[in-house]
Short mmCIF file of C-alpha atoms in Angstrom, two decimals:
data_model
loop_
_atom_site.label_atom_id
_atom_site.label_comp_id
_atom_site.label_asym_id
_atom_site.label_seq_id
_atom_site.Cartn_x
_atom_site.Cartn_y
_atom_site.Cartn_z
CA UNK A 1019 82.46 -208.05 -140.01
CA UNK A 1020 79.55 -210.06 -136.78
CA UNK A 1021 77.14 -208.89 -134.95
CA UNK A 1022 79.69 -209.38 -131.24
CA UNK A 1023 82.37 -207.50 -133.98
CA UNK A 1024 78.94 -204.45 -134.02
CA UNK A 1025 79.09 -204.30 -130.55
CA UNK A 1026 82.31 -204.52 -129.69
CA UNK A 1027 83.63 -201.85 -132.57
CA UNK A 1028 80.26 -199.87 -130.80
CA UNK A 1029 81.22 -199.61 -128.19
CA UNK A 1030 84.41 -198.34 -127.92
CA UNK A 1031 83.02 -195.58 -129.76
CA UNK A 1032 80.37 -194.71 -126.93
CA UNK A 1033 84.44 -194.62 -124.96
CA UNK A 1034 85.23 -192.92 -127.45
CA UNK A 1035 82.69 -189.85 -127.18
CA UNK A 1036 82.35 -189.93 -123.18
CA UNK A 1037 85.93 -189.48 -123.46
CA UNK A 1038 84.86 -186.62 -125.83
CA UNK A 1039 81.88 -185.60 -123.15
CA UNK A 1040 84.74 -185.05 -120.72
CA UNK A 1041 86.90 -182.78 -122.41
CA UNK A 1042 84.61 -180.12 -123.18
CA UNK A 1043 82.14 -180.53 -120.15
CA UNK A 1044 85.85 -179.51 -118.48
CA UNK A 1045 86.73 -176.62 -121.82
CA UNK A 1046 83.03 -174.83 -120.85
CA UNK A 1047 83.86 -174.80 -116.85
CA UNK A 1048 86.80 -173.13 -117.44
CA UNK A 1049 85.96 -170.53 -119.69
CA UNK A 1050 86.30 -168.26 -117.25
CA UNK A 1051 89.89 -169.24 -115.74
CA UNK A 1052 93.14 -167.02 -116.76
CA UNK A 1053 95.10 -168.27 -119.06
CA UNK A 1054 93.35 -171.53 -118.93
CA UNK A 1055 93.87 -173.88 -122.11
CA UNK A 1056 91.82 -175.85 -123.49
CA UNK A 1057 91.87 -179.39 -124.09
CA UNK A 1058 89.90 -180.98 -127.67
CA UNK A 1059 90.15 -185.12 -128.30
CA UNK A 1060 91.53 -186.55 -131.27
CA UNK A 1061 90.68 -190.00 -133.61
CA UNK A 1062 91.96 -192.04 -134.98
CA UNK A 1063 90.06 -195.46 -136.63
CA UNK A 1064 91.63 -198.81 -135.55
CA UNK A 1065 91.83 -200.84 -139.00
CA UNK A 1066 91.84 -205.18 -138.87
CA UNK A 1067 92.52 -207.33 -142.75
CA UNK A 1068 90.65 -207.03 -144.84
CA UNK A 1069 90.59 -203.37 -144.66
CA UNK A 1070 87.76 -203.26 -141.56
CA UNK A 1071 87.36 -200.51 -139.44
CA UNK A 1072 86.79 -202.61 -136.05
CA UNK A 1073 87.12 -199.82 -133.33
CA UNK A 1074 88.56 -195.67 -132.31
CA UNK A 1075 91.01 -194.78 -130.72
CA UNK A 1076 90.85 -191.63 -128.94
CA UNK A 1077 93.33 -188.53 -126.89
CA UNK A 1078 93.28 -185.68 -125.65
CA UNK A 1079 95.49 -183.38 -127.24
CA UNK A 1080 96.51 -180.06 -125.32
CA UNK A 1081 96.53 -175.99 -126.83
CA UNK A 1082 98.76 -174.99 -124.46
CA UNK A 1083 100.46 -173.05 -127.33
CA UNK A 1084 96.77 -171.51 -128.11
CA UNK A 1085 97.25 -168.43 -126.51
CA UNK A 1086 93.85 -167.12 -124.65
CA UNK A 1087 92.64 -162.99 -125.42
CA UNK A 1088 94.78 -160.37 -123.17
CA UNK A 1089 93.01 -157.59 -121.96
CA UNK A 1090 93.96 -154.75 -119.05
CA UNK A 1091 93.54 -155.46 -115.86
CA UNK A 1092 94.54 -152.31 -112.86
CA UNK A 1093 96.12 -154.78 -110.13
CA UNK A 1094 99.74 -153.93 -110.95
CA UNK A 1095 101.04 -156.79 -110.24
CA UNK A 1096 98.46 -158.93 -112.73
CA UNK A 1097 100.57 -159.83 -115.94
CA UNK A 1098 100.20 -161.52 -118.85
CA UNK A 1099 102.91 -163.04 -121.49
CA UNK A 1100 102.40 -161.51 -125.39
CA UNK A 1101 103.66 -164.40 -127.52
CA UNK A 1102 104.96 -167.75 -126.79
CA UNK A 1103 106.39 -168.98 -123.11
CA UNK A 1104 104.85 -169.79 -119.88
CA UNK A 1105 106.10 -168.20 -115.76
CA UNK A 1106 108.14 -170.79 -113.98
CA UNK A 1107 106.05 -171.25 -110.40
CA UNK A 1108 106.72 -173.53 -107.57
CA UNK A 1109 104.59 -174.82 -105.26
CA UNK A 1110 104.97 -175.13 -100.84
CA UNK A 1111 106.22 -178.32 -100.23
CA UNK A 1112 106.16 -177.44 -96.40
CA UNK A 1113 106.06 -174.36 -93.49
CA UNK A 1114 109.97 -173.38 -91.98
CA UNK A 1115 109.38 -172.75 -88.35
CA UNK A 1116 109.84 -169.01 -88.86
CA UNK A 1117 106.18 -169.56 -90.34
CA UNK A 1118 107.51 -168.85 -94.03
CA UNK A 1119 106.58 -171.91 -97.00
CA UNK A 1120 109.73 -174.19 -97.98
CA UNK A 1121 110.66 -175.41 -101.53
CA UNK A 1122 112.44 -178.46 -103.54
CA UNK A 1123 115.39 -176.95 -105.37
CA UNK A 1124 114.76 -178.84 -108.31
CA UNK A 1125 111.08 -178.63 -108.93
CA UNK A 1126 109.12 -176.06 -111.22
CA UNK A 1127 106.21 -176.27 -113.15
CA UNK A 1128 104.78 -173.69 -115.00
CA UNK A 1129 101.81 -171.54 -116.13
CA UNK A 1130 100.30 -168.33 -118.11
CA UNK A 1131 98.11 -167.63 -115.33
CA UNK A 1132 99.17 -164.40 -114.65
CA UNK A 1133 96.63 -162.59 -111.72
CA UNK A 1134 99.87 -162.54 -109.08
CA UNK A 1135 98.97 -161.59 -105.90
CA UNK A 1136 101.47 -159.67 -102.56
CA UNK A 1137 101.14 -162.31 -99.98
CA UNK A 1138 103.06 -162.68 -96.58
CA UNK A 1139 106.70 -161.35 -99.73
CA UNK A 1140 105.44 -163.63 -102.83
CA UNK A 1141 103.98 -163.06 -105.52
CA UNK A 1142 100.70 -166.29 -105.26
CA UNK A 1143 98.94 -166.51 -108.66
CA UNK A 1144 95.00 -167.60 -107.92
CA UNK A 1145 96.32 -171.37 -108.15
CA UNK A 1146 98.81 -170.88 -105.44
CA UNK A 1147 101.23 -171.18 -107.51
CA UNK A 1148 105.01 -168.56 -106.69
CA UNK A 1149 106.54 -166.88 -109.04
CA UNK A 1150 110.00 -167.67 -109.94
CA UNK A 1151 112.33 -165.09 -110.56
CA UNK A 1152 116.01 -163.69 -110.85
CA UNK A 1153 116.37 -161.08 -107.47
CA UNK A 1154 117.51 -157.73 -108.79
CA UNK A 1155 119.32 -156.08 -105.90
CA UNK A 1156 117.57 -152.60 -105.51
CA UNK A 1157 120.49 -150.69 -104.39
CA UNK A 1158 123.29 -152.35 -106.58
CA UNK A 1159 121.31 -153.73 -109.63
CA UNK A 1160 122.93 -156.59 -108.66
CA UNK A 1161 120.69 -159.65 -110.31
CA UNK A 1162 120.84 -163.13 -109.07
CA UNK A 1163 122.25 -166.12 -111.44
CA UNK A 1164 119.46 -168.62 -110.47
CA UNK A 1165 115.17 -169.03 -110.42
CA UNK A 1166 113.91 -168.41 -107.08
CA UNK A 1167 110.13 -168.24 -105.65
CA UNK A 1168 110.39 -164.05 -105.75
CA UNK A 1169 111.02 -162.29 -102.22
CA UNK A 1170 109.68 -158.98 -101.52
CA UNK A 1171 110.58 -157.64 -98.39
CA UNK A 1172 108.01 -154.87 -97.18
CA UNK A 1173 108.95 -153.54 -93.28
CA UNK A 1174 112.31 -152.97 -93.79
CA UNK A 1175 114.09 -149.93 -95.10
CA UNK A 1176 116.53 -149.85 -97.16
CA UNK A 1177 119.45 -147.41 -97.75
CA UNK A 1178 117.81 -144.43 -99.60
CA UNK A 1179 115.39 -145.69 -101.01
CA UNK A 1180 112.36 -146.61 -97.70
CA UNK A 1181 110.88 -149.72 -97.12
CA UNK A 1182 108.90 -151.53 -100.27
CA UNK A 1183 105.11 -149.49 -100.69
CA UNK A 1184 104.59 -151.74 -103.73
CA UNK A 1185 105.29 -153.67 -106.80
CA UNK A 1186 105.22 -153.79 -110.95
CA UNK A 1187 105.84 -154.77 -114.55
CA UNK A 1188 107.99 -152.36 -115.58
CA UNK A 1189 107.87 -151.88 -119.75
CA UNK A 1190 110.83 -153.77 -120.01
CA UNK A 1191 109.08 -157.00 -117.98
CA UNK A 1192 110.99 -156.24 -115.15
CA UNK A 1193 109.85 -155.92 -111.67
CA UNK A 1194 110.10 -152.81 -110.09
CA UNK A 1195 109.73 -152.36 -106.47
CA UNK A 1196 108.08 -148.14 -105.49
CA UNK A 1197 109.42 -147.66 -101.98
CA UNK A 1198 108.67 -144.60 -99.67
CA UNK A 1199 111.57 -142.34 -100.32
CA UNK A 1200 110.01 -141.83 -103.73
CA UNK A 1201 112.14 -144.32 -105.79
CA UNK A 1202 110.98 -146.59 -108.81
CA UNK A 1203 114.20 -149.38 -109.47
CA UNK A 1204 113.85 -153.26 -110.93
CA UNK A 1205 113.79 -155.89 -107.97
CA UNK A 1206 113.35 -158.22 -110.30
CA UNK A 1207 113.47 -159.95 -113.77
CA UNK A 1208 111.56 -162.81 -115.92
CA UNK A 1209 112.56 -164.92 -117.32
CA UNK A 1210 110.59 -166.51 -119.66
CA UNK A 1211 110.87 -170.64 -120.68
CA UNK A 1212 109.92 -171.65 -124.13
CA UNK A 1213 109.96 -175.10 -124.78
CA UNK A 1214 110.51 -177.12 -127.90
CA UNK A 1215 107.84 -179.19 -128.09
CA UNK A 1216 105.53 -177.50 -125.97
CA UNK A 1217 102.83 -179.87 -127.13
CA UNK A 1218 104.38 -182.55 -124.84
CA UNK A 1219 103.98 -181.69 -122.06
CA UNK A 1220 102.34 -182.87 -119.13
CA UNK A 1221 98.95 -180.45 -117.81
CA UNK A 1222 98.48 -179.93 -113.78
CA UNK A 1223 96.10 -178.96 -111.91
CA UNK A 1224 95.90 -175.67 -111.51
CA UNK A 1225 96.78 -173.99 -115.14
CA UNK A 1226 100.21 -175.48 -114.32
CA UNK A 1227 101.73 -177.71 -116.98
CA UNK A 1228 105.46 -180.00 -116.12
CA UNK A 1229 109.02 -180.15 -118.43
CA UNK A 1230 109.29 -183.61 -119.86
CA UNK A 1231 111.75 -185.67 -122.44
CA UNK A 1232 109.94 -185.34 -124.93
CA UNK A 1233 109.52 -181.72 -125.01
CA UNK A 1234 112.40 -180.62 -123.89
CA UNK A 1235 113.75 -179.07 -120.31
CA UNK A 1236 112.94 -175.24 -120.45
CA UNK A 1237 114.88 -172.11 -122.26
CA UNK A 1238 114.93 -168.62 -120.93
CA UNK A 1239 114.49 -166.44 -123.04
CA UNK A 1240 113.23 -161.98 -122.03
CA UNK A 1241 111.94 -162.41 -126.62
CA UNK A 1242 107.99 -163.16 -125.36
CA UNK A 1243 107.22 -159.61 -123.30
CA UNK A 1244 105.91 -159.72 -120.48
CA UNK A 1245 103.11 -157.89 -120.23
CA UNK A 1246 101.52 -155.66 -117.01
CA UNK A 1247 98.49 -154.41 -115.59
CA UNK A 1248 96.80 -157.44 -117.57
CA UNK A 1249 95.61 -160.75 -118.16
CA UNK A 1250 95.51 -163.74 -120.58
CA UNK A 1251 91.66 -165.36 -121.21
CA UNK A 1252 91.41 -169.11 -121.49
CA UNK A 1253 91.74 -169.96 -125.33
CA UNK A 1254 88.03 -171.56 -124.82
CA UNK A 1255 85.54 -170.46 -127.88
CA UNK A 1256 81.99 -171.20 -125.81
CA UNK A 1257 80.20 -171.64 -128.81
CA UNK A 1258 82.35 -174.43 -130.06
CA UNK A 1259 82.61 -176.19 -127.72
CA UNK A 1260 78.73 -176.32 -127.21
CA UNK A 1261 78.46 -177.18 -130.95
CA UNK A 1262 81.42 -180.78 -130.42
CA UNK A 1263 79.45 -181.34 -127.43
CA UNK A 1264 75.93 -181.65 -130.19
CA UNK A 1265 78.32 -183.31 -132.34
CA UNK A 1266 78.71 -186.10 -129.50
CA UNK A 1267 75.65 -186.43 -127.94
CA UNK A 1268 74.81 -187.62 -131.39
CA UNK A 1269 76.93 -189.32 -131.97
CA UNK A 1270 77.13 -191.32 -129.18
CA UNK A 1271 73.39 -191.58 -128.73
CA UNK A 1272 73.84 -193.66 -132.57
CA UNK A 1273 76.38 -195.54 -130.91
CA UNK A 1274 73.89 -196.68 -128.03
CA UNK A 1275 71.04 -198.02 -131.17
CA UNK A 1276 73.89 -199.86 -132.60
CA UNK A 1277 74.57 -201.92 -129.02
CA UNK A 1278 70.32 -202.49 -129.29
CA UNK A 1279 71.07 -203.32 -132.70
CA UNK A 1280 73.84 -205.35 -132.55
CA UNK A 1281 72.47 -207.09 -129.34
CA UNK A 1282 69.00 -208.02 -130.64
CA UNK A 1283 70.60 -209.98 -133.41
CA UNK A 1284 72.88 -211.64 -131.17
CA UNK A 1285 69.79 -213.24 -129.30
CA UNK A 1286 68.64 -213.90 -132.39
CA UNK A 1287 71.04 -215.61 -133.52
CA UNK A 1288 71.14 -217.90 -130.16
CA UNK A 1289 67.03 -218.28 -129.83
CA UNK A 1290 67.81 -216.39 -126.34
CA UNK A 1291 64.54 -213.85 -125.20
CA UNK A 1292 64.21 -210.83 -122.81
#
């Protein structure tokens, strides 16, 4: 390996460690974000004949399969998933003439962030995503066959039940509504989405993920339990991230010294001076 090769190899190492530091900074910044999934950095060497490591490859690795701790919360509409899976959510694409959000019929994303609050009849989390589920008729208990952004009328009186007063999650993982006449009934089911290859999902902003060809389409079931009055914390271990950051800083510093040494060798060879 010549001095030019050493310069090239060291530069690739600096780029890789910069990427690692970028991921670490994002992880630490979101350590308190509900259900945030940290991004790790994986490295691999590129070897050229005769068995000399030339450069380093890096890639970001999702940890969306690693659950954060679940803690209790007094807010009735906060929820978490115990086990694998995701809530299905939708982002509004516009506003109707009546002032209601509109949604693309075929676009949905997935999240474990469950800090949902009732907003204009919809359950919206801290990232602005609208919870989707199968609506249940409060009178007949018939369940809608399709997933849709859940909407609840809090002003119209329902026969024999009265006006919807509040929402909560039942022990069976369903949304329940408590009405003004004192009854509590199911108002929506919350199927949990799982993916055969969840590690291949695409990470979006706000703690959401999108399905890809490699992840496979969502498979819905109630195998993973939706837990009410609960919230999943991020899966970031700050102490571990600090240790990894120190290692990345040391590797970056060593790389800069290699660049300096290679540059000095090249100047010597060419007979140039700074």
